[in-house]
Short mmCIF file of C-alpha atoms in Angstrom, two decimals:
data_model
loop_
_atom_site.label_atom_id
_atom_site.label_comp_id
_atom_site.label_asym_id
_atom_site.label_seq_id
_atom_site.Cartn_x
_atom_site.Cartn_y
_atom_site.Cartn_z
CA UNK V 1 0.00 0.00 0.00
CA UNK V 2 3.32 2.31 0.53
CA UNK V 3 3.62 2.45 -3.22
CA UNK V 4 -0.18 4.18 -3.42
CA UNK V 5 -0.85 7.47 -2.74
CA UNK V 6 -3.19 8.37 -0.19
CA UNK V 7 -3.91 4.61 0.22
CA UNK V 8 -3.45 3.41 4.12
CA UNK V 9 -4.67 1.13 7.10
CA UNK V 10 -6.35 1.70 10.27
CA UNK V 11 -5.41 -0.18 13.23
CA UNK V 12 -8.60 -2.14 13.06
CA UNK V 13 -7.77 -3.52 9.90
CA UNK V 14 -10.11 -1.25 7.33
CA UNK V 15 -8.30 0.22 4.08
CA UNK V 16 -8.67 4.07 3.82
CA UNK V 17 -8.79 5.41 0.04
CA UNK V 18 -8.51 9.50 0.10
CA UNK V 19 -9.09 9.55 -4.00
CA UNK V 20 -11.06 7.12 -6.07
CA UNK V 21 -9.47 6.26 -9.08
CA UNK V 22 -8.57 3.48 -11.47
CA UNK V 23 -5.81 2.06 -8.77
CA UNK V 24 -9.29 1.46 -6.50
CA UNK V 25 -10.90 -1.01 -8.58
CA UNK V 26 -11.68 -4.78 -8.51
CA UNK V 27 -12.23 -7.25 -6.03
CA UNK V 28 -10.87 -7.29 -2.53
CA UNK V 29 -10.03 -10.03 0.09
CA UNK V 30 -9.55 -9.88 3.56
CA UNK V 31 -7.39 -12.44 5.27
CA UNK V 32 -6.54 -12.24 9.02
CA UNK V 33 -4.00 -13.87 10.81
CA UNK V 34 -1.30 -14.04 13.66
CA UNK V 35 1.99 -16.20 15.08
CA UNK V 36 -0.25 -19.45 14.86
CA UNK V 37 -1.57 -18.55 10.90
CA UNK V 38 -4.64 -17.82 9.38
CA UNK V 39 -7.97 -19.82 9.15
CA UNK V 40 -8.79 -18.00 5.98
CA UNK V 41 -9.67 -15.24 3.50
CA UNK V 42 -13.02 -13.12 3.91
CA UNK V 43 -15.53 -13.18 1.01
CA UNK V 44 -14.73 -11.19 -1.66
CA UNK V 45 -15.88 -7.22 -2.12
CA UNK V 46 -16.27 -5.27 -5.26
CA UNK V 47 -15.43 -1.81 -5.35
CA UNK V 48 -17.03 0.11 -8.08
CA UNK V 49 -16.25 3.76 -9.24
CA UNK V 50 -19.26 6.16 -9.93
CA UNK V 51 -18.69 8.80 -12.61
CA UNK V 52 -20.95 11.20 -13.46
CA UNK V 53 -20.72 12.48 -17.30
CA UNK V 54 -22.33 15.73 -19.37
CA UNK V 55 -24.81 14.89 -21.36
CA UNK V 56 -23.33 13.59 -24.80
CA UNK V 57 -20.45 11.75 -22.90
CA UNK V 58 -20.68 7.98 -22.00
CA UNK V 59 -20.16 7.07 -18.45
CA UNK V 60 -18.72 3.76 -16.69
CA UNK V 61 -19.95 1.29 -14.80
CA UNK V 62 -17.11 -0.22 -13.44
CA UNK V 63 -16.90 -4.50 -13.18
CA UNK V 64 -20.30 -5.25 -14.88
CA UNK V 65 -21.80 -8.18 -15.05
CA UNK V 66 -21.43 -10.30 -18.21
CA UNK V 67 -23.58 -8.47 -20.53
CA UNK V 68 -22.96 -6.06 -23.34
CA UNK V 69 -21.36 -3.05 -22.12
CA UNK V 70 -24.39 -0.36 -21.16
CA UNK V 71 -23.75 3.21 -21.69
CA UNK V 72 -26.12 5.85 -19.82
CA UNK V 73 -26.06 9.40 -20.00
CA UNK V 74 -26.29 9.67 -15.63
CA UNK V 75 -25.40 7.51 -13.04
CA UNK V 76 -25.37 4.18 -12.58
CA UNK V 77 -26.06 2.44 -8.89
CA UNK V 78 -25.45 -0.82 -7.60
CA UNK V 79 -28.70 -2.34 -5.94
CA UNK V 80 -29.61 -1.11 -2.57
CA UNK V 81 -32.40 -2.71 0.26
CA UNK V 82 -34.76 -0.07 1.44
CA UNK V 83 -36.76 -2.84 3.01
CA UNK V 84 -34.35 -5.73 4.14
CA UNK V 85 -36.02 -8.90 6.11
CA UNK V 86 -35.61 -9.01 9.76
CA UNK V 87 -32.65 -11.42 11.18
CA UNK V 88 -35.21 -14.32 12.61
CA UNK V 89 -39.01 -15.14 11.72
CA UNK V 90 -41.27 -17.48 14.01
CA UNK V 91 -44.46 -19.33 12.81
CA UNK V 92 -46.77 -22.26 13.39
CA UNK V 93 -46.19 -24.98 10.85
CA UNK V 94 -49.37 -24.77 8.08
CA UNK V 95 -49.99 -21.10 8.45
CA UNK V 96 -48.78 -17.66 6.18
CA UNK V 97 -45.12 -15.99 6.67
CA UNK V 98 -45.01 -13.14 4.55
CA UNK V 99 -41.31 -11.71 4.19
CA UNK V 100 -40.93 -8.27 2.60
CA UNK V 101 -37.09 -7.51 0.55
CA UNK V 102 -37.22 -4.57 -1.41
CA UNK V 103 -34.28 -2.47 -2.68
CA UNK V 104 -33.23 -0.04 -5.64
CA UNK V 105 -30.94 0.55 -8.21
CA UNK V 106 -29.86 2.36 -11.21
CA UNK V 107 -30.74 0.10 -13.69
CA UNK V 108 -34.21 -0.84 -11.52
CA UNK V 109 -32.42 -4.51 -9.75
CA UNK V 110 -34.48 -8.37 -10.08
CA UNK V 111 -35.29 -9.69 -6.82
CA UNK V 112 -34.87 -13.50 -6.12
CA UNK V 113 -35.36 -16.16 -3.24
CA UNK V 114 -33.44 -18.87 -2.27
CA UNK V 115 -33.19 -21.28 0.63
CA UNK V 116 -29.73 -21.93 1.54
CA UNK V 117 -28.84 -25.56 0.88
CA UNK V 118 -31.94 -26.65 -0.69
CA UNK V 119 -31.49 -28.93 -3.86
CA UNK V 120 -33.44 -28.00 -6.86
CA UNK V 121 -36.16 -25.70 -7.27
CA UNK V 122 -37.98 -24.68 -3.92
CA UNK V 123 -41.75 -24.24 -3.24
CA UNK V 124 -41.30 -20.18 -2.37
CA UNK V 125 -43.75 -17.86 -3.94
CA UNK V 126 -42.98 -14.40 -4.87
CA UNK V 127 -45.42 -11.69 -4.78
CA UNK V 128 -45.73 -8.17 -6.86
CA UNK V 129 -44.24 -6.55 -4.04
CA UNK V 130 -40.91 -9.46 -4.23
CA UNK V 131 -41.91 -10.45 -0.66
CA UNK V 132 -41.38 -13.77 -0.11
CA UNK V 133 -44.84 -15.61 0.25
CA UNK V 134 -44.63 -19.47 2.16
CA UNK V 135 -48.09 -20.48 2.45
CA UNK V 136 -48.87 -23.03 3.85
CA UNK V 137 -45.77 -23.27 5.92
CA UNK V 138 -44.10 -26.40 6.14
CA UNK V 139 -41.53 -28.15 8.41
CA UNK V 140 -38.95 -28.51 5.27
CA UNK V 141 -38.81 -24.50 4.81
CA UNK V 142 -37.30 -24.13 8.44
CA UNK V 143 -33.45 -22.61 7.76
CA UNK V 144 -31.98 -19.84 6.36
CA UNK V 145 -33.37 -17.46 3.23
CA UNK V 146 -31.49 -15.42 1.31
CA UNK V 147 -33.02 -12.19 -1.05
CA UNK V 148 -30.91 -11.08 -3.46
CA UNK V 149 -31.15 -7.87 -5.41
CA UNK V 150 -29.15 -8.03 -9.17
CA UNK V 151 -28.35 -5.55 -11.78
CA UNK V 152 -25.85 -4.73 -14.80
CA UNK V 153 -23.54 -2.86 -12.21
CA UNK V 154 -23.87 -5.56 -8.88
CA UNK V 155 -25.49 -7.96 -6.81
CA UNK V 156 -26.46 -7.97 -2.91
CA UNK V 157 -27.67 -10.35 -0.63
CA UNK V 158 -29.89 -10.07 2.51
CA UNK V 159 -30.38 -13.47 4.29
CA UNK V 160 -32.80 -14.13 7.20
CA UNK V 161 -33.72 -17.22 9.26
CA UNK V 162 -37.47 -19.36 9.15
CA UNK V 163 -38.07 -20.74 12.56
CA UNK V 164 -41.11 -23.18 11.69
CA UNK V 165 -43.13 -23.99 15.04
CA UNK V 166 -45.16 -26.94 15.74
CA UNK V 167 -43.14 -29.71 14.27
CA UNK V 168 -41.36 -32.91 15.22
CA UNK V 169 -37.49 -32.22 15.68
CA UNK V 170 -34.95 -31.60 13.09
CA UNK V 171 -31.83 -34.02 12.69
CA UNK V 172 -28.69 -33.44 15.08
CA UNK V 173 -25.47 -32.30 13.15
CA UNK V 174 -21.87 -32.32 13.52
CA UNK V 175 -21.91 -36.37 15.31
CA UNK V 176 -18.59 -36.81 16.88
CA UNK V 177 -17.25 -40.17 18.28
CA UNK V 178 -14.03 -40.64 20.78
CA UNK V 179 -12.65 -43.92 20.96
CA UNK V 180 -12.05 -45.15 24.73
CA UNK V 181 -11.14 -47.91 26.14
CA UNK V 182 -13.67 -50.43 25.48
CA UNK V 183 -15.90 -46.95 25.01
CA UNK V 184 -17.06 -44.12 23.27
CA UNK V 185 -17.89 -40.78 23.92
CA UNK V 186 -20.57 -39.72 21.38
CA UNK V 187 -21.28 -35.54 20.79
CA UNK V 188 -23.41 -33.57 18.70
CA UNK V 189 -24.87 -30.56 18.14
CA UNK V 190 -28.70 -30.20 18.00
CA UNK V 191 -31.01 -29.07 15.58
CA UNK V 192 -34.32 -26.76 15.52
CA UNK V 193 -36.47 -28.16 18.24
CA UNK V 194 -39.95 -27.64 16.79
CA UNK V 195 -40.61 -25.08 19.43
CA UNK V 196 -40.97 -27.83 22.00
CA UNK V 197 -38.33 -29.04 24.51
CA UNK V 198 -36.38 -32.35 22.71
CA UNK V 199 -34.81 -35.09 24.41
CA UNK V 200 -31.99 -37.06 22.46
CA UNK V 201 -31.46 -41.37 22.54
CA UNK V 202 -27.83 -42.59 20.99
CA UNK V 203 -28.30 -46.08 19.06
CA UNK V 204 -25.33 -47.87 18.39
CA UNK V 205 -24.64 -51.69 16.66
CA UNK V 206 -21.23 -53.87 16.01
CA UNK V 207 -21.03 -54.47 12.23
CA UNK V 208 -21.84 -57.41 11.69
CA UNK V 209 -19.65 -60.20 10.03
CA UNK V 210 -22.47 -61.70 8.12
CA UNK V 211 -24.73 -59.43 5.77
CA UNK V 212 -28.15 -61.20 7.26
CA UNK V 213 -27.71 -59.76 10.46
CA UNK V 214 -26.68 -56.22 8.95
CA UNK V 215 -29.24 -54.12 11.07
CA UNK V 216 -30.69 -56.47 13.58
CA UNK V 217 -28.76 -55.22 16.42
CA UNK V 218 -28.83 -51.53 17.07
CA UNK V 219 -29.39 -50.39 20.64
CA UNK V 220 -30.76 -47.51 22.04
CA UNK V 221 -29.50 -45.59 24.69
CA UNK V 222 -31.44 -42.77 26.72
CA UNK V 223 -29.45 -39.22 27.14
CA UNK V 224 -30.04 -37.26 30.13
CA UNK V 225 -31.92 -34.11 29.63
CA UNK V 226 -30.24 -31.02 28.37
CA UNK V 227 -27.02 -33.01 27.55
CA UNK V 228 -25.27 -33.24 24.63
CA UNK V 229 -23.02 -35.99 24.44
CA UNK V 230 -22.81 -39.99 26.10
CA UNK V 231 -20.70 -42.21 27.05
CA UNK V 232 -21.53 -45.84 25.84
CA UNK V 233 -19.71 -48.23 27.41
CA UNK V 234 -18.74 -52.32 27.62
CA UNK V 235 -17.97 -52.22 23.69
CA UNK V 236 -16.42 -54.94 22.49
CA UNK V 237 -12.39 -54.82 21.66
CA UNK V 238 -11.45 -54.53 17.86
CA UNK V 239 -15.02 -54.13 16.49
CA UNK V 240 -16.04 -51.41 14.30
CA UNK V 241 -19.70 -50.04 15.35
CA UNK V 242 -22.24 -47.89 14.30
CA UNK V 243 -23.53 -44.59 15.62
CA UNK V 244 -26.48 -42.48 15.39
CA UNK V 245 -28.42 -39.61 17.13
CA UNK V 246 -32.56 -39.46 17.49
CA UNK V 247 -33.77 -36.04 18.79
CA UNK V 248 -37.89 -36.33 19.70
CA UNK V 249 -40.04 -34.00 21.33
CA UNK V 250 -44.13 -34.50 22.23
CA UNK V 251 -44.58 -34.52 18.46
CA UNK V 252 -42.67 -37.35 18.22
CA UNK V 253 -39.12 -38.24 16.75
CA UNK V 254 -37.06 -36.46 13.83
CA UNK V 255 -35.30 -38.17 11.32
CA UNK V 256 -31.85 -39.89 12.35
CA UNK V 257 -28.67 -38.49 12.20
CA UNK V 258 -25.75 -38.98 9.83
CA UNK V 259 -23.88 -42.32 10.84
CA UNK V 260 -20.63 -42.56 12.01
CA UNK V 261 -18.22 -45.36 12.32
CA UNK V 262 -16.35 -45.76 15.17
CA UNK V 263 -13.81 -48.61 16.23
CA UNK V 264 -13.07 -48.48 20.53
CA UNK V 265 -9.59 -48.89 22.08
CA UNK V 266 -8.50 -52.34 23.25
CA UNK V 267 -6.71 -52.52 26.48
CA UNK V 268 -3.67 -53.19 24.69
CA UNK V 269 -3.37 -49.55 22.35
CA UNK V 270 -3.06 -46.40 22.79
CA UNK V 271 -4.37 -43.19 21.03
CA UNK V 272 -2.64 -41.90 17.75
CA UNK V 273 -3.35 -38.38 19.21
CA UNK V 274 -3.96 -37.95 23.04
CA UNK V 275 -6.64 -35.44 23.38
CA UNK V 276 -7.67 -33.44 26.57
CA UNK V 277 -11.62 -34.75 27.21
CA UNK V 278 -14.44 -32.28 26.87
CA UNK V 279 -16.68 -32.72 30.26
CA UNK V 280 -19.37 -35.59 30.59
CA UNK V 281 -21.49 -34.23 32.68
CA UNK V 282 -23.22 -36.51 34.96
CA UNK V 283 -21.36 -39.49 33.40
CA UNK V 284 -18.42 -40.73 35.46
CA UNK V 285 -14.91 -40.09 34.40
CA UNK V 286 -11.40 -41.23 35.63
CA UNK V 287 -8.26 -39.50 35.43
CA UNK V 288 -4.89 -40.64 35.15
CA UNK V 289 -2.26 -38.70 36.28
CA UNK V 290 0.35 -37.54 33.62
CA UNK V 291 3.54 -39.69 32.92
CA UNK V 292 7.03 -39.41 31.63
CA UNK V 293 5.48 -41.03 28.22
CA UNK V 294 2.08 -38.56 28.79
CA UNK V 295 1.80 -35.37 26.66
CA UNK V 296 1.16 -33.62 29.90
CA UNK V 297 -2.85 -33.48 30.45
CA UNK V 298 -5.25 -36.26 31.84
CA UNK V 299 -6.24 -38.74 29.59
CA UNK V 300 -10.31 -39.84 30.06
CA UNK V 301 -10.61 -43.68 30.04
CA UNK V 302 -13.00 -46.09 31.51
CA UNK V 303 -13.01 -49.12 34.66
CA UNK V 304 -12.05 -52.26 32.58
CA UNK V 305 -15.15 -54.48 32.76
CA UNK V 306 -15.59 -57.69 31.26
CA UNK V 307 -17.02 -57.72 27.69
CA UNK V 308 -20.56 -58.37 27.35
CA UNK V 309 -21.69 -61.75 25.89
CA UNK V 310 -23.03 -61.57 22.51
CA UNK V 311 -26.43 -62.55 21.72
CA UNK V 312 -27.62 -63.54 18.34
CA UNK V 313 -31.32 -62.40 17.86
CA UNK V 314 -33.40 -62.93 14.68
CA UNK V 315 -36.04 -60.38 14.20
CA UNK V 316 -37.77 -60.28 10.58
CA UNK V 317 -40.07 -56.85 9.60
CA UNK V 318 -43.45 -57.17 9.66
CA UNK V 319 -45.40 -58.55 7.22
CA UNK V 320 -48.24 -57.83 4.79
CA UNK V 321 -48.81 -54.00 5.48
CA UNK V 322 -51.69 -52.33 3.79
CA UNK V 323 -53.76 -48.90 4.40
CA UNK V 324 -57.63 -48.89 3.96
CA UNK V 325 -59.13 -45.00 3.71
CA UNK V 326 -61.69 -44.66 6.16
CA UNK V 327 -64.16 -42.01 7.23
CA UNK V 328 -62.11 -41.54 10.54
CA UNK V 329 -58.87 -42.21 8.98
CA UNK V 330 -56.34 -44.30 7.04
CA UNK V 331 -56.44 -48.11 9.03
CA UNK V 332 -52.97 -50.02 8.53
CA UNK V 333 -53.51 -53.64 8.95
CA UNK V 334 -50.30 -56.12 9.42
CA UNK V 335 -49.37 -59.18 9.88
CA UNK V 336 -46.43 -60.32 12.86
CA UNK V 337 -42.73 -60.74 11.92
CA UNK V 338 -42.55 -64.46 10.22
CA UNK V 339 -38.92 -65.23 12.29
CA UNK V 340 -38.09 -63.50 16.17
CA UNK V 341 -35.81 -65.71 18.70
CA UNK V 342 -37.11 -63.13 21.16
CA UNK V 343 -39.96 -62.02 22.67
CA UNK V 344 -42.29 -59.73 20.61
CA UNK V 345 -42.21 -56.38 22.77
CA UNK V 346 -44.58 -53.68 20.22
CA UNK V 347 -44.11 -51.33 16.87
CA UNK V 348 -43.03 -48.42 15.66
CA UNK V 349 -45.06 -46.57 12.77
CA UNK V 350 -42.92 -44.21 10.30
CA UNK V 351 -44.41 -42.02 7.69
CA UNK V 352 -43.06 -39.61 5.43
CA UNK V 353 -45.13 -37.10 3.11
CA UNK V 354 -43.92 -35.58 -0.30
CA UNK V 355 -40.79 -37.78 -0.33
CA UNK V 356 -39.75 -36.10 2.78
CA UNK V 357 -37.48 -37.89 5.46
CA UNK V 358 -38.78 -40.78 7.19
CA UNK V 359 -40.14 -39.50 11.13
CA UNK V 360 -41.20 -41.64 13.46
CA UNK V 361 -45.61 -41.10 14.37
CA UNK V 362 -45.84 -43.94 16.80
CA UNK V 363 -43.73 -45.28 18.75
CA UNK V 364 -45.87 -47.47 21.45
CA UNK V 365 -48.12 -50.20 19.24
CA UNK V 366 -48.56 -53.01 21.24
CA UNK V 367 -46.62 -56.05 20.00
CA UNK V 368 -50.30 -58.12 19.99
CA UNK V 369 -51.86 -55.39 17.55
CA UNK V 370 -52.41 -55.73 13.91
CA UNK V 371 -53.75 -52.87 12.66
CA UNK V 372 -53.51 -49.53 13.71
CA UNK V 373 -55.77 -46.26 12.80
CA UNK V 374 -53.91 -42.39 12.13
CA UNK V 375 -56.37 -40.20 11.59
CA UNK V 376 -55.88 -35.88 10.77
CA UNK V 377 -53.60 -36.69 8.03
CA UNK V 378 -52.97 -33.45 6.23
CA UNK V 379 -55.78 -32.42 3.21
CA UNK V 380 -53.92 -33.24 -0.26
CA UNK V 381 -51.04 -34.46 0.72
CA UNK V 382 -49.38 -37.52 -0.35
CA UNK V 383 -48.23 -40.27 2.23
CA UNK V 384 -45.41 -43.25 2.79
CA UNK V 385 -46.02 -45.79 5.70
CA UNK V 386 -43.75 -48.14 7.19
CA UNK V 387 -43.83 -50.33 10.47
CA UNK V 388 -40.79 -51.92 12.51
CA UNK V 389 -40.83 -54.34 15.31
CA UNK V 390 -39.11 -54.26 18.75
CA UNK V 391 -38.17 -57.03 20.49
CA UNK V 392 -36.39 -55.34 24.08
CA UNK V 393 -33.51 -53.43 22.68
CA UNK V 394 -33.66 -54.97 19.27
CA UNK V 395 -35.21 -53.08 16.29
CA UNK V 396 -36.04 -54.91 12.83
CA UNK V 397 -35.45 -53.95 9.13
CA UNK V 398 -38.54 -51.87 7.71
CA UNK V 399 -41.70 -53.20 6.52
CA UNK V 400 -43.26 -53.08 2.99
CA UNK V 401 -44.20 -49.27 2.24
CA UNK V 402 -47.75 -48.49 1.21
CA UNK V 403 -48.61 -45.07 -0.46
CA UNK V 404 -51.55 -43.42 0.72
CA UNK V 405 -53.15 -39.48 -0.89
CA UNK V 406 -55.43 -37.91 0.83
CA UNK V 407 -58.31 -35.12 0.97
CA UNK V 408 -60.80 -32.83 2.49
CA UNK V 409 -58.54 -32.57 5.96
CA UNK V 410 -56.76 -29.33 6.92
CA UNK V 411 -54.96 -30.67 10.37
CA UNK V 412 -51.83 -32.77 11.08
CA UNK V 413 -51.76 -35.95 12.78
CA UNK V 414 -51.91 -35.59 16.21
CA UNK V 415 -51.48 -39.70 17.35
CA UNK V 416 -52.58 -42.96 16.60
CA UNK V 417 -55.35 -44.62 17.97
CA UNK V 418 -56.56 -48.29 17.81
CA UNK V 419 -59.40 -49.30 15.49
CA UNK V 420 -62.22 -50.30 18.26
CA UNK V 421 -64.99 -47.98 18.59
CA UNK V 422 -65.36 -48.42 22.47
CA UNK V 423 -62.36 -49.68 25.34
CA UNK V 424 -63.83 -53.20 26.93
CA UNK V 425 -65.05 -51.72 30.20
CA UNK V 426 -66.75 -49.11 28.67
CA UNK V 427 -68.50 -51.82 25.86
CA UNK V 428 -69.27 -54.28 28.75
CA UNK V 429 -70.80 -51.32 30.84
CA UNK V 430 -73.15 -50.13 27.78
CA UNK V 431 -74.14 -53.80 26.57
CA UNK V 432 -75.27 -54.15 30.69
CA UNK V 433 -77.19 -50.82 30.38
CA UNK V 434 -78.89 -52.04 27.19
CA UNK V 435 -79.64 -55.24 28.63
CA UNK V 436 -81.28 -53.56 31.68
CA UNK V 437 -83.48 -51.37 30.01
CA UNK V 438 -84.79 -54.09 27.68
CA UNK V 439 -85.77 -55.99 31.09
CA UNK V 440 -87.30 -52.66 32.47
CA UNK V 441 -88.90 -52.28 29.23
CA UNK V 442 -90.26 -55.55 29.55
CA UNK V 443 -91.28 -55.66 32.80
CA UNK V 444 -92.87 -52.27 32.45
CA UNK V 445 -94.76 -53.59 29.63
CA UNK V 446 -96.16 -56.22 31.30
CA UNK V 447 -96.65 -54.63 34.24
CA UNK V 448 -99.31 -51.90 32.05
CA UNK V 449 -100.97 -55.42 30.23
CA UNK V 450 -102.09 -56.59 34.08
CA UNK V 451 -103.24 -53.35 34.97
CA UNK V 452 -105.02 -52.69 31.79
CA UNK V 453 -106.88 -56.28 32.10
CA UNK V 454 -107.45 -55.72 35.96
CA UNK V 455 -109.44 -52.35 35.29
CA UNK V 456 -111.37 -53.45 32.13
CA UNK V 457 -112.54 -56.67 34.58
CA UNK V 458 -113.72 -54.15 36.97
CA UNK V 459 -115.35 -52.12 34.37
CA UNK V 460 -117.23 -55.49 33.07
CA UNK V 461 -118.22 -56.16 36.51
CA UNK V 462 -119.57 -52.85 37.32
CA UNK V 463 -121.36 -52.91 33.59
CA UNK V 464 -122.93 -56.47 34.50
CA UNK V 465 -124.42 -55.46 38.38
CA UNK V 466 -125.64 -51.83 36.87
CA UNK V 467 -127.60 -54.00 34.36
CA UNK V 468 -129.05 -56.37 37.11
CA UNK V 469 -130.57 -53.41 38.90
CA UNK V 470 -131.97 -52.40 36.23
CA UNK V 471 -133.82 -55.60 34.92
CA UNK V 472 -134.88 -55.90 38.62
#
């Protein structure tokens, strides 16, 4: 910058330019950085030169845009918002957000939406006024929106964030695992909780040796609430396993995490690169004081315990799954799981709608149900199904999938319910009630026959004497 006249630098890193000339144009990059290095250069920024010209004399619009060259008479402006979105919107799922983005520019600029990290074209609707229209609002339009105002001179971007309430959780991110001894500790970060407080379960499975038994063994493990990581312990030694995150809320469950493969220390290695453990919370942790051979800082590891004994368990997917459209709902009939070398223990229904991801709607079927009634399902709408089985902490492949569209609803489900109009007490106590009145009804009517055939004898009899008297 020495070599440019009344070019220089602030302390807080900002470049000062006392004349704007050709030396000024171009793109610009930011990089901070000290003794340890840099983590990287800052977007880039365009800086553009305005030049007003007589009339008669072409101006310049410095760094267009791919386009034939334009050349007004007056000034040319980069787009700028007058009305930019706000930083964060809240809304309950299957109602209107309206999100205004305006701005201006010399030549007038084209507004456009996008959601960040959406693939293909999204379902946003634009008004006359470019505000961003999502109506209804659904759970897969939760994240971050960006407007952005273009023109022959530059482009801007506002961005602002969709919070969609009244939805099952989204997917946890970021899933770490740290090999311990015989251990892992598994972290995460959460997602959007669907305005209602979520609760996280790990599950976890060797890999198995033989492709049959591929996902017949994954185990779930509760996390305490408000924590963010877990320590699973009693792994086996030299195994490679399996790890992913379920966030649920009273809604029910999001979709699973990413997974991530993870082998645990045996008692015989070490770690390639001894790291200082993040806290566990409530979970239990040991440490060992530092060595000669120690980098210096405890190293977590666990109580040696003795493995736990593998058990094989055969658990098939249920069979035979089919949907019926009722007039209270969509009935799912099933049949049991052909093969299980354990005890049957319930199911757990899946759906997903518009080729969204697969969320859990029930959870708690009991294992000696067949069929199983969701009613509220949202009005056009098309719908996947899918049942598992659990046997304790074993899980089966997925069902069949049936396809179900439906119509002329405008709520989501709220929970399952089973197919019987009436709970047993409650039928036993109305079929008593009915028979009771049909034996008071009886009774009653019999009881009106004797009286009506007791007064009409009297009536004869008085009839009969009055005649006597009167022959006499």
């Amino acid at each position: 910058l020495s070599q440019l006249p009344g070019w220089s630098v602030r302390p807080d890193g900002s470049i000062v330019v006392a004349t704007g000339n050709d030396d000024a144009l171009g793109l610009y990059r930011c990089t901070p950085y000290n003794s340890y290095g840099t983590a990287g250069e800052s977007r880039p920024t365009r800086v553009l030169l305005k030049v007003r010209s007589p009339p008669g004399v072409p101006s310049r619009a410095l760094q267009p845009l791919p386009s034939p060259p334009r050349r007004p008479s007056a000034l040319q402006d980069p787009p700028a918002f007058t009305v930019r979105p706000k930083e964060e919107y809240f809304q309950e799922v299957g109602r209107e957000l309206v999100i205004p983005c305006v701005a201006h520019g010399d030549p007038p600029p084209t507004i456009t939406w996008l959601k960040v990290g959406s693939v293909g074209k999204s379902s946003a609707q634009v008004d006359g006024n470019s505000s961003l229209v999502l109506h209804p609002l659904i759970k897969e339009q939760h994240g971050v929106w960006e407007c952005t105002a273009t023109n022959q001179v530059a482009s801007v971007t506002a961005a602002t964030s969709v919070h969609v309430l009244g939805t099952s959780p989204h997917a946890v991110t970021n899933v770490s695992v740290l090999p311990l001894l015989l251990a892992a500790n598994i972290s995460w970060e959460p997602g959007f909780d669907g305005g209602y407080f979520q609760r996280f379960s790990v599950w976890y499975t060797p890999l198995a040796r033989y492709p049959p038994r591929a996902h017949h063994d994954w185990v779930s493990l509760s996390v305490p609430a408000g924590a963010q990581h877990l320590l699973v312990e009693n792994l086996q030694p030299d195994t490679a396993y399996q790890f992913s995150v379920l966030a649920q809320n009273k809604l029910g469950s999001g979709p699973f995490s990413q997974i991530v493969t993870s082998v645990p220390r045996g008692k015989g290695s070490s770690p390639e690169h001894p790291q200082c453990p993040q806290a566990l919370g409530r979970l239990q942790s040991h440490l060992v004081p530092a060595s000669a051979s120690s980098p210096g800082f405890p190293v977590t590891t666990v109580p040696p315990e003795p493995p736990a004994m593998t058990v094989h368990v055969f658990l098939s997917p249920p069979r035979a799954l089919t949907a019926n459209e009722t007039v209270r709902g969509v009935l799912l009939r099933w049949e049991p799981p052909a093969r299980a070398s354990v005890a049957l223990s319930g199911y757990a229904l899946e759906l997903r709608q518009d080729k969204g991801g697969w969320e859990v709607l029930e959870r708690s079927i009991p294992g000696t149900d067949t069929q199983v009634l969701v009613p509220g399902l949202i009005k056009d709408a098309f719908y996947e199904f899918r049942l598992v089985a659990f046997a304790g902490s074993y899980i089966s492949d997925p069902s069949n999938t049936v396809n179900v569209s439906t119509a002329g609803m405008e709520v989501y489900p709220s929970r399952t319910q089973l197919p019987e109009l009436l709970p047993q007490p409650v039928l036993a106590g109305v079929i008593g009630g009915i028979c009771f009145l049909s034996v008071a009804v009886i009774f009653s009517t019999t009881a009106a026959c004797i009286m009506n055939r007791r007064r009409a004898a009297r009536v004869r009899k008085r009839r009969q004497g009055t005649s006597r008297r009167g022959q006499g």
